[in-house]
Amino acid sequence: MSGRWSRWIHRWASPPYFYRASRPWGRVFAVVSFVAIAIGLYGGLWLAPPDFQQGNGFRIIYVHVPSAWMSLFIFVFLAVCGLIGLIWRIKLAHAMASAAAPIGAAFTAITLVTGSLWAKPMWGTFWVWDARLTSELILFFLYLGVIALSRSFENQQTGDRAAAILAIVGAVDVPIIHYSVDWWQTLHQGAIFRGNPFDGHLHTTVAPSMLWPLLVMWLGFMCYFGALVLWRARSEILLRQLDTGWAREAVGAP
Amino acid sequence: MNGLLGAQLRMIYRARGDYLAPVIFYVLVASLFPLALGPSPRLLSLIAPGVIWIDATLASVVAFAGLFRDDYDDGSLEQMLLSPRPLELIVLVRVFAGWVSLSLPLVLLAPLLALWFSFPPPILPVLLVSLVLTTGCLTLLGALGSALTVGLRHSLVLLPVLLLPLATPVLIFGAHAVLLAERGLDPRTPLYVLAALFFLALALIPKATAAALRVALEV
Amino acid sequence: MCGQNMLDIEGLVLRRGRRLLARRIDLRVDRGAFAYIVGPNGSGKSTLLRVLAGFGRPEEGVIRWSGRTIGEWGGAYRGEVAFLGHLEGIKPMLTPEENLAYRRLLVGPTGWRVPTPSPFFDASALPDLPCQRLSAGQRRRVSLACLEHSAAPLWLLDEPLTSLDHDGVAALGGLLARHLMAGGTAVVASHQPLPPTLVPATVLELGTKR
């Protein structure tokens, strides 16, 4: 069993094989993500009933909440890729991480923007130091740090490995940051505003007609990430391996 | 290990002039707040914990940027990595020497800052305990940041970008322990969490730092 | 097939970043012998020595020391190697003797030996000042003194003749000869000619055919 697994891993870790074999997967992900996001948007924007408190304003959660989930998931993805790359010295893992980091940062940015758009009707201002938004802001800075570190080395490999270490430490820190910001929030509760509409929708009573579009949107976002990360990783390894025969062949260079 | 620590401390003592600048930075930044916000004692004592924590965090980040820089530049990092002793232990010795030379002055100067910011004296012990734990965490994080950027020439701006987000929990619990004490509430919860964070960092970061140093010296 | 203190390199591909430095290096150095690496600047001499010292792992090719690859040696490999690079590896704030003591702490008691005294590398004969106030040649002597005390069987010397005067070159020759006589092995990279007393078992030319 383990032999089969390690053979499978090593086959996929080989850049030429990955380059060829990942193309159909990327297409599958792209199609599924398109369909799922279309269904999810239809379900969320038309079928789900308006919220009894927030009216139609709540519908932004169909972008906001899956983006927030993705922003956390992709950071964990970075750390796992980093671990694989550092321990088994699989370069493909670093290429994947390097492809995924900007996508994660983008999801974090979307979370922040949609969150502040939601804050405007809720609290009358575009920014409040709400626990979730604050954690996302720090997560955004963590992403920027990982990206900046990986790009500041002349030697690609050094940058990859340094960024991998930072991503692993960051992934350990992310739950601590969340916890600390939550704690900080409870201390200052009432100072600025009360209640958290995000939690109201996710943890108490959610009507099934409101919930299923959210889950479908999340599936769509996951597949969108899958398609995008494969596509970016494919160009990344082509760039990195341009001095090898297979890569020159793939881009049609002499 | 005692010998190694002794050698580190001796080197720090001989280069003591280099370690003065971060301390001056720390005191200087603190003195800017009354200038910017006005000298009202009520306002100053209100913002004091935040000011001291942000100031200590910035001073630590600036100070620890160069923790492994000299070792990298003079080649002794290569010799450290070739030592049969566990690199994590050597890192730990280096970190402790760094804490003594760079962070301990910040802790010891805290009473001075407390005086400037009209801090109620009974809270001083809480301030000192939480500062010791905070600077312990920051020293470890700073060592990691220094190791990650040791091969880079322009790391002075990059390093805060890497470290400050990681340091937010320490900032929150450290400053709030003092804030709670100032309001007459029980500061033990954040202090316990801070201690837990310190031990977690102590367990994990030397390993990550050692890995980062190996990466820095890779061909 | 690969005996004690024998270095065996097979099909090593050297890269620095994305630049290919050497396509395929095969090198075998027996116990008591040394290999001499020559080549112009940037041909990969230092990179080869750093790879041999275990700073980074080669992407392709195998390095065996005493029959085991560096990966199989794991952390124990560090005790086998003495490395003298472009940088002296001595602390500018410590005096020559303190530097020796510091290095001794780093390598531990098993990696440290007390050599037959040779006047040239005697740290106590140097001024008792922090090394930053010594001349380049004097600092070089301190780092060679550290090397002289090293009990590691594999010596990797990168441009060891830099900043040495005529006597220094001769003394280094003697030092290396004693190391080899005692059953050690060495790889020396230099673009300066070695003293005539030292005859390399193998000469590896890098960067000639690209």
PDB file of N, CA and C in Angstrom, chain A residues 86 89 138 141-142 144-146 148-149 152-155 157-159 161-163 165-166 169-170 172-173 176-177 179-181 183-184 187-188, chain B residues 141 144 148-149 151-152 158 161-162 165-169 172-173 176-177 179-180 183 189-190 193 197 200 204-205 208 211-212 215-216 218-219:
ATOM      1  N   LEU A  86       9.812  20.743   1.972  1.00  0.00           N
ATOM      2  CA  LEU A  86      11.005  20.774   2.824  1.00  0.00           C
ATOM      3  C   LEU A  86      11.438  19.363   3.194  1.00  0.00           C
ATOM      4  N   ARG A  89      11.748  17.201  -0.254  1.00  0.00           N
ATOM      5  CA  ARG A  89      12.458  17.934  -1.294  1.00  0.00           C
ATOM      6  C   ARG A  89      11.791  17.784  -2.650  1.00  0.00           C
ATOM      7  N   ILE A 138      -5.077  40.507   9.494  1.00  0.00           N
ATOM      8  CA  ILE A 138      -3.757  39.999   9.876  1.00  0.00           C
ATOM      9  C   ILE A 138      -3.349  38.860   8.952  1.00  0.00           C
ATOM     10  N   PHE A 141      -1.928  40.240   5.893  1.00  0.00           N
ATOM     11  CA  PHE A 141      -0.518  40.632   6.072  1.00  0.00           C
ATOM     12  C   PHE A 141       0.394  39.410   6.064  1.00  0.00           C
ATOM     13  N   LEU A 142      -0.077  38.307   6.657  1.00  0.00           N
ATOM     14  CA  LEU A 142       0.735  37.081   6.647  1.00  0.00           C
ATOM     15  C   LEU A 142       0.981  36.623   5.214  1.00  0.00           C
ATOM     16  N   LEU A 144       0.967  38.483   2.561  1.00  0.00           N
ATOM     17  CA  LEU A 144       1.896  39.405   1.911  1.00  0.00           C
ATOM     18  C   LEU A 144       3.329  39.103   2.340  1.00  0.00           C
ATOM     19  N   GLY A 145       3.510  38.760   3.621  1.00  0.00           N
ATOM     20  CA  GLY A 145       4.850  38.432   4.100  1.00  0.00           C
ATOM     21  C   GLY A 145       5.408  37.216   3.386  1.00  0.00           C
ATOM     22  N   VAL A 146       4.600  36.161   3.268  1.00  0.00           N
ATOM     23  CA  VAL A 146       5.065  34.945   2.597  1.00  0.00           C
ATOM     24  C   VAL A 146       5.428  35.250   1.152  1.00  0.00           C
ATOM     25  N   ALA A 148       6.195  38.198  -0.193  1.00  0.00           N
ATOM     26  CA  ALA A 148       7.361  39.082  -0.270  1.00  0.00           C
ATOM     27  C   ALA A 148       8.644  38.307  -0.013  1.00  0.00           C
ATOM     28  N   LEU A 149       8.606  37.403   0.990  1.00  0.00           N
ATOM     29  CA  LEU A 149       9.822  36.657   1.312  1.00  0.00           C
ATOM     30  C   LEU A 149      10.215  35.750   0.152  1.00  0.00           C
ATOM     31  N   SER A 152      12.034  37.680  -2.576  1.00  0.00           N
ATOM     32  CA  SER A 152      13.148  38.590  -2.362  1.00  0.00           C
ATOM     33  C   SER A 152      14.504  37.915  -2.498  1.00  0.00           C
ATOM     34  N   PHE A 153      14.508  36.617  -2.794  1.00  0.00           N
ATOM     35  CA  PHE A 153      15.797  35.959  -2.965  1.00  0.00           C
ATOM     36  C   PHE A 153      16.138  35.841  -4.444  1.00  0.00           C
ATOM     37  N   GLU A 154      17.414  35.997  -4.730  1.00  0.00           N
ATOM     38  CA  GLU A 154      17.868  35.837  -6.098  1.00  0.00           C
ATOM     39  C   GLU A 154      17.709  34.368  -6.498  1.00  0.00           C
ATOM     40  N   ASN A 155      18.020  33.499  -5.563  1.00  0.00           N
ATOM     41  CA  ASN A 155      17.926  32.076  -5.818  1.00  0.00           C
ATOM     42  C   ASN A 155      16.500  31.603  -5.488  1.00  0.00           C
ATOM     43  N   GLN A 157      15.182  28.732  -5.226  1.00  0.00           N
ATOM     44  CA  GLN A 157      15.031  27.633  -4.275  1.00  0.00           C
ATOM     45  C   GLN A 157      15.098  28.140  -2.832  1.00  0.00           C
ATOM     46  N   THR A 158      16.032  29.052  -2.580  1.00  0.00           N
ATOM     47  CA  THR A 158      16.136  29.613  -1.239  1.00  0.00           C
ATOM     48  C   THR A 158      14.855  30.333  -0.867  1.00  0.00           C
ATOM     49  N   GLY A 159      14.326  31.123  -1.812  1.00  0.00           N
ATOM     50  CA  GLY A 159      13.085  31.835  -1.557  1.00  0.00           C
ATOM     51  C   GLY A 159      11.943  30.882  -1.253  1.00  0.00           C
ATOM     52  N   ARG A 161      12.093  27.856  -0.017  1.00  0.00           N
ATOM     53  CA  ARG A 161      12.229  27.160   1.259  1.00  0.00           C
ATOM     54  C   ARG A 161      12.002  28.111   2.430  1.00  0.00           C
ATOM     55  N   ALA A 162      12.532  29.330   2.303  1.00  0.00           N
ATOM     56  CA  ALA A 162      12.318  30.305   3.377  1.00  0.00           C
ATOM     57  C   ALA A 162      10.827  30.594   3.522  1.00  0.00           C
ATOM     58  N   ALA A 163      10.135  30.785   2.387  1.00  0.00           N
ATOM     59  CA  ALA A 163       8.703  31.074   2.444  1.00  0.00           C
ATOM     60  C   ALA A 163       7.949  29.881   3.023  1.00  0.00           C
ATOM     61  N   ILE A 165       9.018  27.797   5.332  1.00  0.00           N
ATOM     62  CA  ILE A 165       9.168  27.826   6.794  1.00  0.00           C
ATOM     63  C   ILE A 165       8.244  28.881   7.387  1.00  0.00           C
ATOM     64  N   LEU A 166       8.199  30.049   6.742  1.00  0.00           N
ATOM     65  CA  LEU A 166       7.333  31.112   7.259  1.00  0.00           C
ATOM     66  C   LEU A 166       5.867  30.689   7.202  1.00  0.00           C
ATOM     67  N   VAL A 169       5.153  28.239  10.113  1.00  0.00           N
ATOM     68  CA  VAL A 169       5.028  28.958  11.391  1.00  0.00           C
ATOM     69  C   VAL A 169       3.751  29.784  11.397  1.00  0.00           C
ATOM     70  N   GLY A 170       3.445  30.411  10.257  1.00  0.00           N
ATOM     71  CA  GLY A 170       2.226  31.206  10.163  1.00  0.00           C
ATOM     72  C   GLY A 170       0.992  30.360  10.366  1.00  0.00           C
ATOM     73  N   VAL A 172       0.709  27.695  12.125  1.00  0.00           N
ATOM     74  CA  VAL A 172       0.561  27.408  13.552  1.00  0.00           C
ATOM     75  C   VAL A 172      -0.001  28.637  14.264  1.00  0.00           C
ATOM     76  N   ASP A 173       0.401  29.810  13.762  1.00  0.00           N
ATOM     77  CA  ASP A 173       0.022  31.049  14.433  1.00  0.00           C
ATOM     78  C   ASP A 173      -1.414  31.471  14.123  1.00  0.00           C
ATOM     79  N   ILE A 176      -3.967  30.826  16.697  1.00  0.00           N
ATOM     80  CA  ILE A 176      -3.661  31.634  17.884  1.00  0.00           C
ATOM     81  C   ILE A 176      -4.106  33.074  17.652  1.00  0.00           C
ATOM     82  N   ILE A 177      -3.855  33.562  16.434  1.00  0.00           N
ATOM     83  CA  ILE A 177      -4.276  34.932  16.114  1.00  0.00           C
ATOM     84  C   ILE A 177      -5.798  35.028  16.229  1.00  0.00           C
ATOM     85  N   TYR A 179      -7.842  33.194  17.985  1.00  0.00           N
ATOM     86  CA  TYR A 179      -8.239  33.117  19.380  1.00  0.00           C
ATOM     87  C   TYR A 179      -7.969  34.435  20.093  1.00  0.00           C
ATOM     88  N   SER A 180      -6.775  34.996  19.837  1.00  0.00           N
ATOM     89  CA  SER A 180      -6.408  36.219  20.546  1.00  0.00           C
ATOM     90  C   SER A 180      -7.312  37.368  20.123  1.00  0.00           C
ATOM     91  N   VAL A 181      -7.639  37.430  18.833  1.00  0.00           N
ATOM     92  CA  VAL A 181      -8.496  38.519  18.373  1.00  0.00           C
ATOM     93  C   VAL A 181      -9.909  38.354  18.928  1.00  0.00           C
ATOM     94  N   TRP A 183     -10.686  36.981  21.771  1.00  0.00           N
ATOM     95  CA  TRP A 183     -10.588  37.340  23.176  1.00  0.00           C
ATOM     96  C   TRP A 183     -10.568  38.864  23.324  1.00  0.00           C
ATOM     97  N   TRP A 184      -9.779  39.474  22.468  1.00  0.00           N
ATOM     98  CA  TRP A 184      -9.656  40.934  22.455  1.00  0.00           C
ATOM     99  C   TRP A 184     -11.015  41.564  22.188  1.00  0.00           C
ATOM    100  N   LEU A 187     -13.337  41.464  25.183  1.00  0.00           N
ATOM    101  CA  LEU A 187     -12.975  42.474  26.182  1.00  0.00           C
ATOM    102  C   LEU A 187     -13.562  43.834  25.829  1.00  0.00           C
ATOM    103  N   HIS A 188     -13.582  44.150  24.548  1.00  0.00           N
ATOM    104  CA  HIS A 188     -13.990  45.486  24.138  1.00  0.00           C
ATOM    105  C   HIS A 188     -15.410  45.511  23.599  1.00  0.00           C
TER     106      HIS A 188
ATOM    107  N   LEU B 141      10.771  35.002  17.936  1.00  0.00           N
ATOM    108  CA  LEU B 141      10.278  35.355  16.600  1.00  0.00           C
ATOM    109  C   LEU B 141      11.336  36.141  15.824  1.00  0.00           C
ATOM    110  N   LEU B 144      13.894  33.904  14.392  1.00  0.00           N
ATOM    111  CA  LEU B 144      13.399  33.250  13.180  1.00  0.00           C
ATOM    112  C   LEU B 144      13.445  34.209  11.994  1.00  0.00           C
ATOM    113  N   LEU B 148      15.557  33.867   8.591  1.00  0.00           N
ATOM    114  CA  LEU B 148      14.913  33.787   7.274  1.00  0.00           C
ATOM    115  C   LEU B 148      15.477  34.815   6.301  1.00  0.00           C
ATOM    116  N   THR B 149      15.946  35.952   6.831  1.00  0.00           N
ATOM    117  CA  THR B 149      16.376  37.022   5.937  1.00  0.00           C
ATOM    118  C   THR B 149      17.883  37.232   5.975  1.00  0.00           C
ATOM    119  N   GLY B 151      20.351  36.015   4.439  1.00  0.00           N
ATOM    120  CA  GLY B 151      21.084  36.096   3.180  1.00  0.00           C
ATOM    121  C   GLY B 151      20.709  37.307   2.344  1.00  0.00           C
ATOM    122  N   LEU B 152      19.783  38.105   2.836  1.00  0.00           N
ATOM    123  CA  LEU B 152      19.310  39.243   2.041  1.00  0.00           C
ATOM    124  C   LEU B 152      20.000  40.514   2.468  1.00  0.00           C
ATOM    125  N   LEU B 158      11.765  44.347   5.104  1.00  0.00           N
ATOM    126  CA  LEU B 158      11.061  43.084   4.954  1.00  0.00           C
ATOM    127  C   LEU B 158      10.760  42.457   6.318  1.00  0.00           C
ATOM    128  N   VAL B 161       7.604  43.289   8.116  1.00  0.00           N
ATOM    129  CA  VAL B 161       6.463  42.769   7.357  1.00  0.00           C
ATOM    130  C   VAL B 161       6.242  41.293   7.695  1.00  0.00           C
ATOM    131  N   LEU B 162       7.327  40.563   7.911  1.00  0.00           N
ATOM    132  CA  LEU B 162       7.192  39.147   8.240  1.00  0.00           C
ATOM    133  C   LEU B 162       6.773  38.950   9.697  1.00  0.00           C
ATOM    134  N   PRO B 165       2.835  40.618  11.824  1.00  0.00           N
ATOM    135  CA  PRO B 165       1.583  39.844  11.872  1.00  0.00           C
ATOM    136  C   PRO B 165       1.683  38.638  12.797  1.00  0.00           C
ATOM    137  N   LEU B 166       2.847  37.985  12.796  1.00  0.00           N
ATOM    138  CA  LEU B 166       3.006  36.815  13.662  1.00  0.00           C
ATOM    139  C   LEU B 166       2.944  37.211  15.133  1.00  0.00           C
ATOM    140  N   ALA B 167       3.357  38.447  15.414  1.00  0.00           N
ATOM    141  CA  ALA B 167       3.479  38.867  16.812  1.00  0.00           C
ATOM    142  C   ALA B 167       2.186  39.410  17.391  1.00  0.00           C
ATOM    143  N   THR B 168       1.121  39.504  16.578  1.00  0.00           N
ATOM    144  CA  THR B 168      -0.098  40.138  17.108  1.00  0.00           C
ATOM    145  C   THR B 168      -0.663  39.475  18.366  1.00  0.00           C
ATOM    146  N   PRO B 169      -0.706  38.132  18.466  1.00  0.00           N
ATOM    147  CA  PRO B 169      -1.253  37.565  19.708  1.00  0.00           C
ATOM    148  C   PRO B 169      -0.467  38.007  20.940  1.00  0.00           C
ATOM    149  N   ILE B 172      -1.468  41.475  21.790  1.00  0.00           N
ATOM    150  CA  ILE B 172      -2.809  41.561  22.387  1.00  0.00           C
ATOM    151  C   ILE B 172      -2.775  41.127  23.846  1.00  0.00           C
ATOM    152  N   PHE B 173      -2.218  39.940  24.106  1.00  0.00           N
ATOM    153  CA  PHE B 173      -2.268  39.435  25.481  1.00  0.00           C
ATOM    154  C   PHE B 173      -1.352  40.241  26.395  1.00  0.00           C
ATOM    155  N   HIS B 176      -2.906  43.716  27.016  1.00  0.00           N
ATOM    156  CA  HIS B 176      -4.172  43.651  27.750  1.00  0.00           C
ATOM    157  C   HIS B 176      -4.010  43.176  29.178  1.00  0.00           C
ATOM    158  N   ALA B 177      -2.961  42.413  29.454  1.00  0.00           N
ATOM    159  CA  ALA B 177      -2.715  42.067  30.853  1.00  0.00           C
ATOM    160  C   ALA B 177      -2.536  43.340  31.657  1.00  0.00           C
ATOM    161  N   LEU B 179      -3.490  46.393  30.712  1.00  0.00           N
ATOM    162  CA  LEU B 179      -4.720  47.169  30.624  1.00  0.00           C
ATOM    163  C   LEU B 179      -5.725  46.718  31.678  1.00  0.00           C
ATOM    164  N   LEU B 180      -5.859  45.380  31.809  1.00  0.00           N
ATOM    165  CA  LEU B 180      -6.785  44.842  32.801  1.00  0.00           C
ATOM    166  C   LEU B 180      -6.356  45.255  34.198  1.00  0.00           C
ATOM    167  N   ARG B 183      -7.222  48.679  35.060  1.00  0.00           N
ATOM    168  CA  ARG B 183      -8.633  48.902  35.375  1.00  0.00           C
ATOM    169  C   ARG B 183      -9.062  48.178  36.644  1.00  0.00           C
ATOM    170  N   THR B 189      -5.462  35.735  33.369  1.00  0.00           N
ATOM    171  CA  THR B 189      -5.741  34.967  32.149  1.00  0.00           C
ATOM    172  C   THR B 189      -4.768  35.320  31.017  1.00  0.00           C
ATOM    173  N   PRO B 190      -4.680  36.606  30.630  1.00  0.00           N
ATOM    174  CA  PRO B 190      -3.737  36.900  29.545  1.00  0.00           C
ATOM    175  C   PRO B 190      -2.296  36.543  29.896  1.00  0.00           C
ATOM    176  N   VAL B 193      -1.941  32.852  29.277  1.00  0.00           N
ATOM    177  CA  VAL B 193      -1.897  32.579  27.838  1.00  0.00           C
ATOM    178  C   VAL B 193      -0.539  32.988  27.279  1.00  0.00           C
ATOM    179  N   LEU B 197       2.063  30.766  25.294  1.00  0.00           N
ATOM    180  CA  LEU B 197       2.602  31.121  23.980  1.00  0.00           C
ATOM    181  C   LEU B 197       4.123  31.092  24.004  1.00  0.00           C
ATOM    182  N   LEU B 200       5.256  27.543  23.898  1.00  0.00           N
ATOM    183  CA  LEU B 200       5.028  27.001  22.555  1.00  0.00           C
ATOM    184  C   LEU B 200       6.115  27.492  21.595  1.00  0.00           C
ATOM    185  N   LEU B 204       8.931  25.340  19.463  1.00  0.00           N
ATOM    186  CA  LEU B 204       8.869  25.209  18.003  1.00  0.00           C
ATOM    187  C   LEU B 204       9.881  26.073  17.268  1.00  0.00           C
ATOM    188  N   ILE B 205      10.093  27.301  17.756  1.00  0.00           N
ATOM    189  CA  ILE B 205      10.823  28.249  16.916  1.00  0.00           C
ATOM    190  C   ILE B 205      12.309  27.916  16.750  1.00  0.00           C
ATOM    191  N   ALA B 208      12.498  25.752  13.755  1.00  0.00           N
ATOM    192  CA  ALA B 208      12.249  26.483  12.512  1.00  0.00           C
ATOM    193  C   ALA B 208      13.432  27.385  12.182  1.00  0.00           C
ATOM    194  N   ALA B 211      16.228  25.344  10.765  1.00  0.00           N
ATOM    195  CA  ALA B 211      15.930  25.001   9.368  1.00  0.00           C
ATOM    196  C   ALA B 211      16.174  26.212   8.471  1.00  0.00           C
ATOM    197  N   ALA B 212      15.771  27.387   8.938  1.00  0.00           N
ATOM    198  CA  ALA B 212      15.946  28.598   8.126  1.00  0.00           C
ATOM    199  C   ALA B 212      17.426  28.906   7.919  1.00  0.00           C
ATOM    200  N   VAL B 215      18.698  26.627   5.297  1.00  0.00           N
ATOM    201  CA  VAL B 215      18.256  27.097   3.982  1.00  0.00           C
ATOM    202  C   VAL B 215      19.120  28.270   3.524  1.00  0.00           C
ATOM    203  N   ALA B 216      19.440  29.167   4.470  1.00  0.00           N
ATOM    204  CA  ALA B 216      20.197  30.369   4.101  1.00  0.00           C
ATOM    205  C   ALA B 216      21.575  30.015   3.562  1.00  0.00           C
ATOM    206  N   GLU B 218      22.330  27.185   1.984  1.00  0.00           N
ATOM    207  CA  GLU B 218      22.322  26.234   0.871  1.00  0.00           C
ATOM    208  C   GLU B 218      22.927  26.857  -0.367  1.00  0.00           C
ATOM    209  N   VAL B 219      23.509  26.000  -1.169  1.00  0.00           N
ATOM    210  CA  VAL B 219      24.180  26.490  -2.372  1.00  0.00           C
ATOM    211  C   VAL B 219      23.173  27.109  -3.323  1.00  0.00           C
TER     212      VAL B 219
END
